[in-house]
Amino acid sequence: MKIFLFILIAIAFAACTQNNAGKTETTSTNTTVKNVDTVVPDSVGIIGSFVGPFGDNKITILITKNSNDSIQGTSIVGGNDRPFVGTYTITNAVYKIIAKEPGDNKYDGIFTMTLDNTKPTALSGTWKPYQQNAHEGQKVFSLQRLSFTYNPTVGQFTEASTRLLKEADVENLSKLELQDIRNTIFARHGYCFKKPEFRQQFETEPWYIPNTTDVTKYLTELEKKNISLIKKYEKYADEFGDDFGR
């Protein structure tokens, strides 16, 4: 009887030991997975629009895609947009980026940039042209991240984006006034103007954020109709000159 009781106690002890061992292993495994998850950096923060001075011009750097350690985007200077591709590394939450423009334009070059993920509003770095005699050479820049949001009520001539224009609204306007209305519609969508006079006109506006070189897919149906009407009267202004408008 004593021998039988001893055997039962031994079996119970062994089962308890195995259960405890299993719980310890499970806890250890979960802790390891949790630690791995917390050190993986959030790479989404690299995507965005960054704007600021670039020599005598203003530059917009649009980082549009990232995958693993590579990025794609566009640089826009003086209305000239150039695609770039590059790679990046992350050390202590700081992105170090090298991005290259294609090289088939004499003004193309290489960007070397830094973005601190703990202070993700600033992108700083240098740009070096492939052709050293293309212009004044390397540029140093510090850009600010800007979030573009379409707002039909910013700027002048807000009615061109908020209601359907009538002929009476535009028939007595000069060609310059008509151009201003049309360009303001484009500027609300972040259009990067190629002509220096238009670019300089809107770059002083706090609401204007260069964001794209093609606004056709962003225009509302109302704006498309208003632009069509405005362009018709711009054509009249070309044909009739001083006899047209005020």
mmCIF file of N, CA and C in Angstrom, residues 18-100:
data_model
loop_
_atom_site.group_PDB
_atom_site.id
_atom_site.type_symbol
_atom_site.label_atom_id
_atom_site.label_comp_id
_atom_site.label_asym_id
_atom_site.label_seq_id
_atom_site.Cartn_x
_atom_site.Cartn_y
_atom_site.Cartn_z
ATOM 1 N N GLN A 18 6.327 19.061 -15.633
ATOM 2 C CA GLN A 18 6.207 19.246 -17.072
ATOM 3 C C GLN A 18 5.330 20.454 -17.415
ATOM 4 N N ASN A 19 4.205 20.615 -16.656
ATOM 5 C CA ASN A 19 3.323 21.765 -16.901
ATOM 6 C C ASN A 19 4.041 23.071 -16.648
ATOM 7 N N ASN A 20 4.786 23.160 -15.584
ATOM 8 C CA ASN A 20 5.532 24.380 -15.267
ATOM 9 C C ASN A 20 6.569 24.670 -16.327
ATOM 10 N N ALA A 21 7.219 23.603 -16.813
ATOM 11 C CA ALA A 21 8.233 23.807 -17.857
ATOM 12 C C ALA A 21 7.589 24.360 -19.113
ATOM 13 N N GLY A 22 6.411 23.844 -19.481
ATOM 14 C CA GLY A 22 5.720 24.345 -20.659
ATOM 15 C C GLY A 22 5.332 25.785 -20.522
ATOM 16 N N LYS A 23 4.870 26.216 -19.352
ATOM 17 C CA LYS A 23 4.477 27.609 -19.135
ATOM 18 C C LYS A 23 5.679 28.528 -19.224
ATOM 19 N N THR A 24 6.792 28.136 -18.708
ATOM 20 C CA THR A 24 8.004 28.953 -18.745
ATOM 21 C C THR A 24 8.466 29.149 -20.175
ATOM 22 N N GLU A 25 8.413 28.147 -20.995
ATOM 23 C CA GLU A 25 8.825 28.236 -22.394
ATOM 24 C C GLU A 25 7.917 29.169 -23.176
ATOM 25 N N THR A 26 6.600 29.040 -22.921
ATOM 26 C CA THR A 26 5.639 29.898 -23.619
ATOM 27 C C THR A 26 5.864 31.365 -23.273
ATOM 28 N N THR A 27 6.069 31.661 -22.025
ATOM 29 C CA THR A 27 6.299 33.035 -21.583
ATOM 30 C C THR A 27 7.563 33.599 -22.206
ATOM 31 N N SER A 28 8.612 32.792 -22.264
ATOM 32 C CA SER A 28 9.881 33.237 -22.824
ATOM 33 C C SER A 28 9.735 33.543 -24.310
ATOM 34 N N THR A 29 8.998 32.683 -25.028
ATOM 35 C CA THR A 29 8.809 32.893 -26.461
ATOM 36 C C THR A 29 8.028 34.176 -26.733
ATOM 37 N N ASN A 30 6.961 34.408 -25.980
ATOM 38 C CA ASN A 30 6.156 35.615 -26.162
ATOM 39 C C ASN A 30 6.957 36.875 -25.894
ATOM 40 N N THR A 31 7.789 36.849 -24.899
ATOM 41 C CA THR A 31 8.611 38.012 -24.564
ATOM 42 C C THR A 31 9.570 38.333 -25.696
ATOM 43 N N THR A 32 10.138 37.282 -26.309
ATOM 44 C CA THR A 32 11.073 37.492 -27.405
ATOM 45 C C THR A 32 10.383 38.150 -28.600
ATOM 46 N N VAL A 33 9.203 37.672 -28.956
ATOM 47 C CA VAL A 33 8.457 38.243 -30.078
ATOM 48 C C VAL A 33 8.104 39.699 -29.810
ATOM 49 N N LYS A 34 7.694 40.002 -28.612
ATOM 50 C CA LYS A 34 7.330 41.372 -28.256
ATOM 51 C C LYS A 34 8.515 42.304 -28.397
ATOM 52 N N ASN A 35 9.682 41.878 -27.946
ATOM 53 C CA ASN A 35 10.876 42.713 -28.042
ATOM 54 C C ASN A 35 11.248 42.981 -29.489
ATOM 55 N N VAL A 36 11.128 41.969 -30.357
ATOM 56 C CA VAL A 36 11.432 42.161 -31.776
ATOM 57 C C VAL A 36 10.495 43.188 -32.388
ATOM 58 N N ASP A 37 9.188 43.098 -32.066
ATOM 59 C CA ASP A 37 8.204 44.035 -32.622
ATOM 60 C C ASP A 37 8.505 45.474 -32.234
ATOM 61 N N THR A 38 8.963 45.718 -31.047
ATOM 62 C CA THR A 38 9.149 47.089 -30.574
ATOM 63 C C THR A 38 10.365 47.758 -31.200
ATOM 64 N N VAL A 39 11.303 47.004 -31.747
ATOM 65 C CA VAL A 39 12.495 47.638 -32.308
ATOM 66 C C VAL A 39 12.390 47.822 -33.824
ATOM 67 N N VAL A 40 11.335 47.294 -34.431
ATOM 68 C CA VAL A 40 11.165 47.494 -35.869
ATOM 69 C C VAL A 40 10.745 48.936 -36.127
ATOM 70 N N PRO A 41 11.515 49.725 -36.907
ATOM 71 C CA PRO A 41 11.188 51.138 -37.126
ATOM 72 C C PRO A 41 9.985 51.310 -38.029
ATOM 73 N N ASP A 42 9.278 52.411 -37.858
ATOM 74 C CA ASP A 42 8.140 52.748 -38.708
ATOM 75 C C ASP A 42 8.652 53.537 -39.898
ATOM 76 N N SER A 43 8.733 52.896 -41.065
ATOM 77 C CA SER A 43 9.325 53.539 -42.234
ATOM 78 C C SER A 43 8.343 54.402 -43.004
ATOM 79 N N VAL A 44 7.067 54.421 -42.619
ATOM 80 C CA VAL A 44 6.073 55.234 -43.323
ATOM 81 C C VAL A 44 6.408 56.715 -43.203
ATOM 82 N N GLY A 45 7.098 57.107 -42.139
ATOM 83 C CA GLY A 45 7.405 58.509 -41.901
ATOM 84 C C GLY A 45 8.280 59.152 -42.944
ATOM 85 N N ILE A 46 8.874 58.378 -43.829
ATOM 86 C CA ILE A 46 9.748 58.944 -44.847
ATOM 87 C C ILE A 46 8.957 59.525 -46.015
ATOM 88 N N ILE A 47 7.718 59.096 -46.192
ATOM 89 C CA ILE A 47 6.895 59.567 -47.302
ATOM 90 C C ILE A 47 6.329 60.948 -46.984
ATOM 91 N N GLY A 48 6.384 61.857 -47.965
ATOM 92 C CA GLY A 48 5.834 63.180 -47.724
ATOM 93 C C GLY A 48 6.332 64.211 -48.710
ATOM 94 N N SER A 49 5.878 65.447 -48.502
ATOM 95 C CA SER A 49 6.246 66.584 -49.341
ATOM 96 C C SER A 49 7.080 67.551 -48.509
ATOM 97 N N PHE A 50 8.263 67.913 -49.021
ATOM 98 C CA PHE A 50 9.194 68.779 -48.294
ATOM 99 C C PHE A 50 9.535 69.979 -49.180
ATOM 100 N N VAL A 51 9.425 71.174 -48.619
ATOM 101 C CA VAL A 51 9.554 72.397 -49.410
ATOM 102 C C VAL A 51 10.499 73.373 -48.723
ATOM 103 N N GLY A 52 11.283 74.112 -49.526
ATOM 104 C CA GLY A 52 12.151 75.132 -48.951
ATOM 105 C C GLY A 52 13.089 75.737 -49.975
ATOM 106 N N PRO A 53 13.960 76.671 -49.543
ATOM 107 C CA PRO A 53 14.894 77.340 -50.452
ATOM 108 C C PRO A 53 15.899 76.358 -51.047
ATOM 109 N N PHE A 54 16.283 76.663 -52.300
ATOM 110 C CA PHE A 54 17.248 75.829 -53.009
ATOM 111 C C PHE A 54 18.056 76.753 -53.913
ATOM 112 N N GLY A 55 19.102 77.339 -53.365
ATOM 113 C CA GLY A 55 19.811 78.371 -54.104
ATOM 114 C C GLY A 55 18.914 79.569 -54.297
ATOM 115 N N ASP A 56 18.793 80.028 -55.535
ATOM 116 C CA ASP A 56 17.920 81.162 -55.840
ATOM 117 C C ASP A 56 16.483 80.732 -56.105
ATOM 118 N N ASN A 57 16.232 79.439 -56.060
ATOM 119 C CA ASN A 57 14.899 78.919 -56.350
ATOM 120 C C ASN A 57 14.267 78.316 -55.102
ATOM 121 N N LYS A 58 13.127 77.700 -55.318
ATOM 122 C CA LYS A 58 12.434 76.951 -54.287
ATOM 123 C C LYS A 58 12.312 75.516 -54.774
ATOM 124 N N ILE A 59 12.536 74.567 -53.891
ATOM 125 C CA ILE A 59 12.471 73.168 -54.286
ATOM 126 C C ILE A 59 11.361 72.456 -53.517
ATOM 127 N N THR A 60 10.709 71.532 -54.202
ATOM 128 C CA THR A 60 9.787 70.602 -53.562
ATOM 129 C C THR A 60 10.321 69.195 -53.788
ATOM 130 N N ILE A 61 10.509 68.466 -52.728
ATOM 131 C CA ILE A 61 10.898 67.062 -52.829
ATOM 132 C C ILE A 61 9.712 66.218 -52.383
ATOM 133 N N LEU A 62 9.185 65.441 -53.313
ATOM 134 C CA LEU A 62 8.061 64.554 -53.027
ATOM 135 C C LEU A 62 8.582 63.119 -52.945
ATOM 136 N N ILE A 63 8.548 62.545 -51.764
ATOM 137 C CA ILE A 63 8.884 61.130 -51.607
ATOM 138 C C ILE A 63 7.564 60.374 -51.614
ATOM 139 N N THR A 64 7.340 59.605 -52.657
ATOM 140 C CA THR A 64 6.016 59.032 -52.897
ATOM 141 C C THR A 64 5.910 57.548 -52.563
ATOM 142 N N LYS A 65 7.013 56.820 -52.614
ATOM 143 C CA LYS A 65 6.964 55.378 -52.366
ATOM 144 C C LYS A 65 8.196 54.925 -51.593
ATOM 145 N N ASN A 66 8.012 53.943 -50.729
ATOM 146 C CA ASN A 66 9.147 53.282 -50.113
ATOM 147 C C ASN A 66 8.845 51.802 -49.947
ATOM 148 N N SER A 67 9.857 50.997 -50.160
ATOM 149 C CA SER A 67 9.730 49.550 -50.036
ATOM 150 C C SER A 67 11.055 49.006 -49.539
ATOM 151 N N ASN A 68 11.000 48.325 -48.395
ATOM 152 C CA ASN A 68 12.220 47.828 -47.769
ATOM 153 C C ASN A 68 13.188 48.986 -47.544
ATOM 154 N N ASP A 69 14.300 49.046 -48.273
ATOM 155 C CA ASP A 69 15.265 50.120 -48.064
ATOM 156 C C ASP A 69 15.380 51.030 -49.289
ATOM 157 N N SER A 70 14.353 51.042 -50.153
ATOM 158 C CA SER A 70 14.404 51.872 -51.354
ATOM 159 C C SER A 70 13.262 52.874 -51.375
ATOM 160 N N ILE A 71 13.464 53.990 -52.099
ATOM 161 C CA ILE A 71 12.445 55.027 -52.215
ATOM 162 C C ILE A 71 12.328 55.484 -53.660
ATOM 163 N N GLN A 72 11.193 56.134 -53.960
ATOM 164 C CA GLN A 72 10.975 56.797 -55.241
ATOM 165 C C GLN A 72 10.342 58.151 -54.978
ATOM 166 N N GLY A 73 10.542 59.075 -55.911
ATOM 167 C CA GLY A 73 9.927 60.384 -55.737
ATOM 168 C C GLY A 73 10.238 61.314 -56.883
ATOM 169 N N THR A 74 9.996 62.598 -56.639
ATOM 170 C CA THR A 74 10.195 63.636 -57.644
ATOM 171 C C THR A 74 10.758 64.884 -56.988
ATOM 172 N N SER A 75 11.698 65.526 -57.664
ATOM 173 C CA SER A 75 12.177 66.839 -57.225
ATOM 174 C C SER A 75 11.656 67.874 -58.214
ATOM 175 N N ILE A 76 11.181 68.998 -57.691
ATOM 176 C CA ILE A 76 10.609 70.049 -58.542
ATOM 177 C C ILE A 76 11.303 71.372 -58.212
ATOM 178 N N VAL A 77 12.016 71.909 -59.184
ATOM 179 C CA VAL A 77 12.719 73.180 -59.021
ATOM 180 C C VAL A 77 12.431 74.051 -60.231
ATOM 181 N N GLY A 78 11.946 75.250 -59.989
ATOM 182 C CA GLY A 78 11.684 76.167 -61.093
ATOM 183 C C GLY A 78 10.727 75.601 -62.123
ATOM 184 N N GLY A 79 9.752 74.784 -61.673
ATOM 185 C CA GLY A 79 8.803 74.186 -62.587
ATOM 186 C C GLY A 79 9.343 72.982 -63.336
ATOM 187 N N ASN A 80 10.610 72.623 -63.109
ATOM 188 C CA ASN A 80 11.220 71.471 -63.763
ATOM 189 C C ASN A 80 11.158 70.281 -62.818
ATOM 190 N N ASP A 81 10.376 69.268 -63.184
ATOM 191 C CA ASP A 81 10.247 68.110 -62.304
ATOM 192 C C ASP A 81 11.108 66.966 -62.812
ATOM 193 N N ARG A 82 11.841 66.332 -61.873
ATOM 194 C CA ARG A 82 12.731 65.230 -62.221
ATOM 195 C C ARG A 82 12.485 64.059 -61.268
ATOM 196 N N PRO A 83 12.300 62.862 -61.802
ATOM 197 C CA PRO A 83 12.112 61.705 -60.924
ATOM 198 C C PRO A 83 13.428 61.308 -60.269
ATOM 199 N N PHE A 84 13.343 60.630 -59.154
ATOM 200 C CA PHE A 84 14.552 60.067 -58.541
ATOM 201 C C PHE A 84 14.223 58.732 -57.888
ATOM 202 N N VAL A 85 15.233 57.917 -57.780
ATOM 203 C CA VAL A 85 15.147 56.665 -57.032
ATOM 204 C C VAL A 85 16.336 56.631 -56.084
ATOM 205 N N GLY A 86 16.190 55.917 -54.977
ATOM 206 C CA GLY A 86 17.286 55.900 -54.027
ATOM 207 C C GLY A 86 17.147 54.805 -52.993
ATOM 208 N N THR A 87 18.074 54.825 -52.076
ATOM 209 C CA THR A 87 18.082 53.875 -50.968
ATOM 210 C C THR A 87 18.244 54.638 -49.667
ATOM 211 N N TYR A 88 17.908 53.976 -48.561
ATOM 212 C CA TYR A 88 18.095 54.611 -47.262
ATOM 213 C C TYR A 88 18.433 53.561 -46.214
ATOM 214 N N THR A 89 19.076 54.048 -45.164
ATOM 215 C CA THR A 89 19.332 53.235 -43.983
ATOM 216 C C THR A 89 18.771 53.975 -42.778
ATOM 217 N N ILE A 90 18.520 53.243 -41.698
ATOM 218 C CA ILE A 90 17.999 53.851 -40.478
ATOM 219 C C ILE A 90 18.916 53.499 -39.323
ATOM 220 N N THR A 91 19.414 54.533 -38.665
ATOM 221 C CA THR A 91 20.247 54.351 -37.480
ATOM 222 C C THR A 91 19.735 55.267 -36.389
ATOM 223 N N ASN A 92 19.341 54.685 -35.264
ATOM 224 C CA ASN A 92 18.806 55.474 -34.146
ATOM 225 C C ASN A 92 17.677 56.398 -34.601
ATOM 226 N N ALA A 93 16.758 55.846 -35.389
ATOM 227 C CA ALA A 93 15.568 56.555 -35.886
ATOM 228 C C ALA A 93 15.896 57.689 -36.849
ATOM 229 N N VAL A 94 17.099 57.700 -37.415
ATOM 230 C CA VAL A 94 17.493 58.725 -38.385
ATOM 231 C C VAL A 94 17.637 58.071 -39.759
ATOM 232 N N TYR A 95 16.872 58.589 -40.731
ATOM 233 C CA TYR A 95 16.983 58.115 -42.099
ATOM 234 C C TYR A 95 18.174 58.791 -42.771
ATOM 235 N N LYS A 96 19.003 58.003 -43.416
ATOM 236 C CA LYS A 96 20.070 58.533 -44.257
ATOM 237 C C LYS A 96 19.779 58.085 -45.678
ATOM 238 N N ILE A 97 19.532 59.076 -46.554
ATOM 239 C CA ILE A 97 18.990 58.812 -47.882
ATOM 240 C C ILE A 97 19.980 59.234 -48.968
ATOM 241 N N ILE A 98 20.145 58.388 -49.964
ATOM 242 C CA ILE A 98 20.871 58.745 -51.178
ATOM 243 C C ILE A 98 19.923 58.514 -52.341
ATOM 244 N N ALA A 99 19.605 59.581 -53.080
ATOM 245 C CA ALA A 99 18.635 59.504 -54.181
ATOM 246 C C ALA A 99 19.253 60.091 -55.441
ATOM 247 N N LYS A 100 19.038 59.404 -56.569
ATOM 248 C CA LYS A 100 19.666 59.814 -57.818
ATOM 249 C C LYS A 100 18.612 60.145 -58.879
#
